[in-house]
């Protein structure tokens, strides 16, 4: 649970009437959501319900078919290349498969984007990278290549890479689903720490323990729509919608 959420301040991320169609099939069918600064929102739902598409729209990886997304009052999906790039810089993303560049060292992986985007000089980027690596216990791996790291270590590097851009929020798409069970905990621990520090996070996950403990709100999606949103206690303890109950019965 995070301390920084204030319901009265304007949302960091605001989503209205979001629709995303793939060849006429609506992956998102009218999604409205507000995400407050410092909030941890956990998104759950069956496979194919639109969870990935939703968060990919939030950082401009997918162009919405209709609707509006604003980050800090500025629209994300404009036609302008520059606006799009700026929006993506402000919202970090961590994928299920880590997506590190295999031919680059850990340090290069982390420093590449901040340098390219001009948010840091080479020296600043390295200093930040080492500091962040130390925080997740991986400073000694700075010169290693991804293949030399365990899945959990690679995912912690991916989180550091997102943090190095000093994002306003980080989106996580099933960050522990590809990990060996013994390394899931070390990644969740880093995420828990980020939440405690007030990072705004949207997390697609099947880790219900994490959701119960860390989420400010849980959002259940089905067939491209938000079926219900509430605190973990509400959604897990007494879901309002039968579809939520069915899903929880299936996975818990
Ligand atoms: P989830 O993450 O909840 O499993 P997704 O957002 O990945 O769901 O997918 C929602 C729906 O959109 C699914 O039916 C999926 O097949 C479809 N979809 C997602 N991405 C694409 C794409 N690039 N092209 C075509 N269909 C897609
Ligand atoms: Mg997905």
XYZ file of C-alpha atoms and ligand atoms in Angstrom:
280
model
C 0.000 0.000 0.000
C 1.419 3.373 -0.956
C 1.195 6.615 0.927
C 1.222 9.163 -1.879
C -2.243 8.584 -3.322
C -4.416 11.627 -2.980
C -7.884 11.295 -4.483
C -8.249 15.049 -4.806
C -5.281 15.677 -7.101
C -5.773 15.232 -10.875
C -4.883 11.749 -12.146
C -1.427 11.115 -13.590
C -2.964 8.907 -16.278
C -6.480 9.448 -17.530
C -8.191 7.081 -19.986
C -11.567 7.809 -21.600
C -13.531 5.692 -24.038
C -10.489 3.710 -25.095
C -11.145 1.389 -28.028
C -8.571 -0.743 -29.813
C -9.635 -2.892 -32.737
C -7.535 -5.474 -34.529
C -9.082 -6.201 -37.923
C -12.523 -5.302 -36.606
C -12.141 -7.334 -33.391
C -12.384 -5.111 -30.338
C -9.507 -5.964 -28.005
C -10.542 -2.921 -25.941
C -14.184 -1.988 -26.022
C -14.533 1.342 -24.233
C -12.218 1.537 -21.246
C -12.302 4.409 -18.737
C -9.706 4.601 -15.987
C -7.871 7.120 -13.849
C -4.530 6.317 -12.273
C -3.351 8.597 -9.507
C 0.225 9.615 -8.938
C 1.793 7.091 -6.585
C -0.947 4.559 -7.112
C -0.399 0.842 -7.673
C -3.094 -0.558 -9.944
C -3.129 -4.311 -10.484
C -4.927 -5.523 -13.607
C -6.292 -9.061 -13.648
C -8.438 -10.998 -16.083
C -8.522 -14.048 -18.330
C -6.171 -14.529 -21.243
C -7.234 -12.422 -24.219
C -9.265 -9.980 -22.132
C -7.203 -6.988 -23.287
C -4.823 -6.463 -20.369
C -1.679 -6.213 -22.498
C -3.393 -4.094 -25.115
C -4.565 -1.724 -22.380
C -1.128 -1.080 -20.932
C 0.518 -1.014 -24.362
C -1.848 1.820 -25.279
C -0.829 3.697 -22.127
C 2.745 4.129 -23.302
C 2.008 4.471 -26.997
C 3.137 1.003 -28.086
C -0.327 0.610 -29.594
C -2.215 3.393 -31.295
C -5.805 3.471 -30.000
C -8.612 3.141 -32.517
C -10.700 5.585 -30.514
C -10.719 7.354 -27.164
C -8.311 9.517 -25.283
C -5.326 8.935 -23.042
C -3.661 11.743 -21.127
C -0.543 11.660 -19.013
C -0.352 14.629 -16.699
C -2.930 16.419 -18.839
C -1.105 15.877 -22.152
C -2.474 13.494 -24.802
C -0.399 10.371 -25.474
C -1.537 9.200 -28.879
C -1.156 12.154 -31.132
C -0.016 11.814 -34.723
C 3.111 13.770 -33.917
C 6.185 11.619 -33.669
C 7.737 13.897 -31.141
C 4.770 13.852 -28.755
C 4.619 10.110 -29.034
C 8.280 9.722 -28.158
C 7.947 12.083 -25.229
C 4.960 10.175 -23.884
C 6.842 6.896 -24.134
C 9.792 8.316 -22.254
C 7.575 9.209 -19.342
C 6.015 5.773 -19.006
C 8.381 2.834 -18.522
C 7.521 -0.716 -19.457
C 8.653 -4.090 -18.159
C 7.761 -7.121 -20.272
C 7.247 -10.762 -19.440
C 10.327 -11.792 -21.439
C 12.637 -9.001 -20.090
C 13.432 -7.852 -23.664
C 17.046 -6.998 -22.879
C 19.374 -6.553 -25.851
C 21.366 -9.833 -25.897
C 24.470 -8.366 -27.547
C 24.900 -5.601 -24.963
C 26.197 -5.728 -21.409
C 23.852 -5.014 -18.533
C 25.332 -1.534 -18.214
C 24.846 -0.753 -21.939
C 21.293 -2.050 -21.793
C 20.528 0.400 -19.015
C 22.407 3.422 -20.383
C 21.267 3.219 -23.993
C 17.844 4.860 -23.755
C 18.760 7.716 -21.369
C 21.699 8.651 -23.608
C 19.722 8.366 -26.858
C 16.880 10.410 -25.411
C 19.322 13.012 -24.183
C 18.119 12.819 -20.597
C 21.679 12.028 -19.421
C 25.279 12.260 -20.545
C 27.254 9.011 -20.815
C 28.850 9.618 -17.423
C 25.562 10.516 -15.736
C 23.816 7.518 -17.262
C 26.508 5.159 -15.981
C 26.469 6.662 -12.534
C 22.689 6.308 -12.346
C 22.832 2.771 -13.725
C 25.393 1.624 -11.155
C 23.444 3.236 -8.329
C 20.223 1.537 -9.430
C 21.969 -1.803 -9.977
C 23.356 -1.592 -6.461
C 19.839 -1.060 -5.145
C 18.614 -4.288 -6.715
C 21.768 -6.162 -5.688
C 23.251 -6.493 -9.163
C 26.124 -3.996 -9.321
C 28.529 -6.905 -9.764
C 26.741 -7.868 -12.987
C 27.216 -4.532 -14.766
C 29.634 -5.993 -17.324
C 27.808 -9.293 -17.793
C 25.644 -10.165 -20.765
C 21.952 -11.033 -20.303
C 22.543 -14.704 -21.134
C 24.860 -14.943 -18.109
C 22.050 -13.903 -15.763
C 19.141 -15.847 -14.307
C 15.630 -14.858 -15.363
C 15.062 -13.066 -12.085
C 18.306 -11.134 -12.481
C 17.433 -10.194 -16.063
C 14.033 -8.960 -14.968
C 15.599 -6.854 -12.211
C 17.888 -5.348 -14.870
C 14.821 -4.654 -17.017
C 13.253 -2.799 -14.084
C 16.452 -0.803 -13.591
C 16.460 0.000 -17.302
C 12.949 1.407 -16.983
C 13.916 3.379 -13.861
C 16.981 4.873 -15.556
C 14.654 6.981 -17.716
C 13.214 8.541 -14.545
C 9.686 7.691 -15.634
C 6.487 9.059 -14.118
C 5.057 5.550 -14.091
C 6.072 1.991 -14.894
C 3.835 -0.569 -16.571
C 4.489 -4.249 -15.888
C 3.084 -6.927 -18.209
C 3.150 -10.221 -16.304
C 6.707 -9.557 -15.102
C 7.069 -12.857 -13.245
C 5.171 -15.214 -15.541
C 8.262 -16.445 -17.377
C 10.403 -16.875 -14.265
C 11.441 -20.009 -12.438
C 9.461 -20.136 -9.188
C 12.571 -19.602 -7.075
C 13.326 -16.238 -8.694
C 9.799 -14.791 -8.642
C 10.258 -13.507 -5.103
C 13.322 -11.386 -5.841
C 11.481 -9.549 -8.637
C 8.349 -9.023 -6.553
C 10.557 -7.674 -3.751
C 11.981 -4.999 -6.061
C 8.471 -4.090 -7.215
C 7.232 -3.926 -3.632
C 10.099 -1.557 -2.808
C 9.250 0.692 -5.770
C 5.639 0.824 -4.642
C 6.712 1.788 -1.160
C 8.793 4.622 -2.591
C 5.701 6.002 -4.311
C 6.262 4.915 -7.912
C 3.079 4.918 -9.981
C 2.644 1.367 -11.231
C 0.201 -0.525 -13.408
C 0.834 -4.231 -12.994
C -0.721 -7.041 -15.007
C -0.113 -10.121 -12.899
C -1.482 -13.424 -11.691
C 0.418 -13.026 -8.405
C -2.579 -12.581 -6.166
C -0.463 -12.387 -3.013
C 1.351 -9.393 -4.460
C -1.956 -7.846 -5.535
C -3.485 -8.235 -2.079
C -0.473 -6.815 -0.350
C 0.726 -4.042 -2.659
C -2.188 -2.908 -4.851
C -4.148 0.200 -3.982
C -6.752 -0.935 -6.490
C -7.470 -4.077 -8.461
C -9.138 -3.901 -11.858
C -10.782 -6.974 -13.382
C -11.027 -7.032 -17.183
C -12.990 -9.350 -19.412
C -13.586 -9.161 -23.174
C -12.032 -5.753 -23.579
C -13.971 -4.113 -20.773
C -13.429 -3.272 -17.142
C -15.886 -5.448 -15.281
C -15.081 -4.103 -11.842
C -12.531 -2.081 -9.917
C -12.011 -1.903 -6.178
C -9.604 -2.342 -3.331
C -8.000 -5.794 -3.098
C -10.272 -6.526 -0.134
C -13.371 -5.652 -2.174
C -12.431 -7.445 -5.381
C -10.949 -10.561 -3.765
C -13.122 -10.647 -0.664
C -16.546 -9.758 -2.011
C -16.546 -9.281 -5.788
C -19.658 -7.490 -7.018
C -19.843 -9.146 -10.428
C -20.454 -12.852 -11.083
C -17.794 -12.861 -13.813
C -15.166 -11.641 -11.355
C -16.196 -14.371 -8.921
C -15.945 -17.037 -11.621
C -12.479 -15.875 -12.606
C -11.241 -15.778 -9.019
C -12.688 -19.217 -8.290
C -10.753 -20.500 -11.260
C -7.346 -19.079 -10.334
C -7.358 -18.997 -6.519
P -4.391 -10.296 -22.515
O -3.130 -9.538 -22.299
O -5.452 -9.987 -21.510
O -4.165 -11.776 -22.626
P -4.339 -9.034 -25.120
O -4.437 -7.594 -24.854
O -3.008 -9.584 -25.442
O -5.018 -9.855 -23.915
O -5.289 -9.412 -26.316
C -6.644 -9.016 -26.392
C -7.215 -9.499 -27.711
O -6.617 -8.790 -28.774
C -6.963 -10.972 -27.994
O -8.071 -11.510 -28.644
C -5.756 -10.951 -28.887
O -5.728 -12.078 -29.717
C -5.972 -9.672 -29.676
N -4.703 -9.039 -30.096
C -3.774 -8.506 -29.289
N -2.745 -7.983 -29.989
C -3.040 -8.210 -31.305
C -2.389 -7.899 -32.543
N -1.216 -7.243 -32.577
N -3.003 -8.282 -33.683
C -4.193 -8.924 -33.665
N -4.858 -9.223 -32.538
C -4.301 -8.875 -31.369
Mg -1.189 -10.220 -22.004
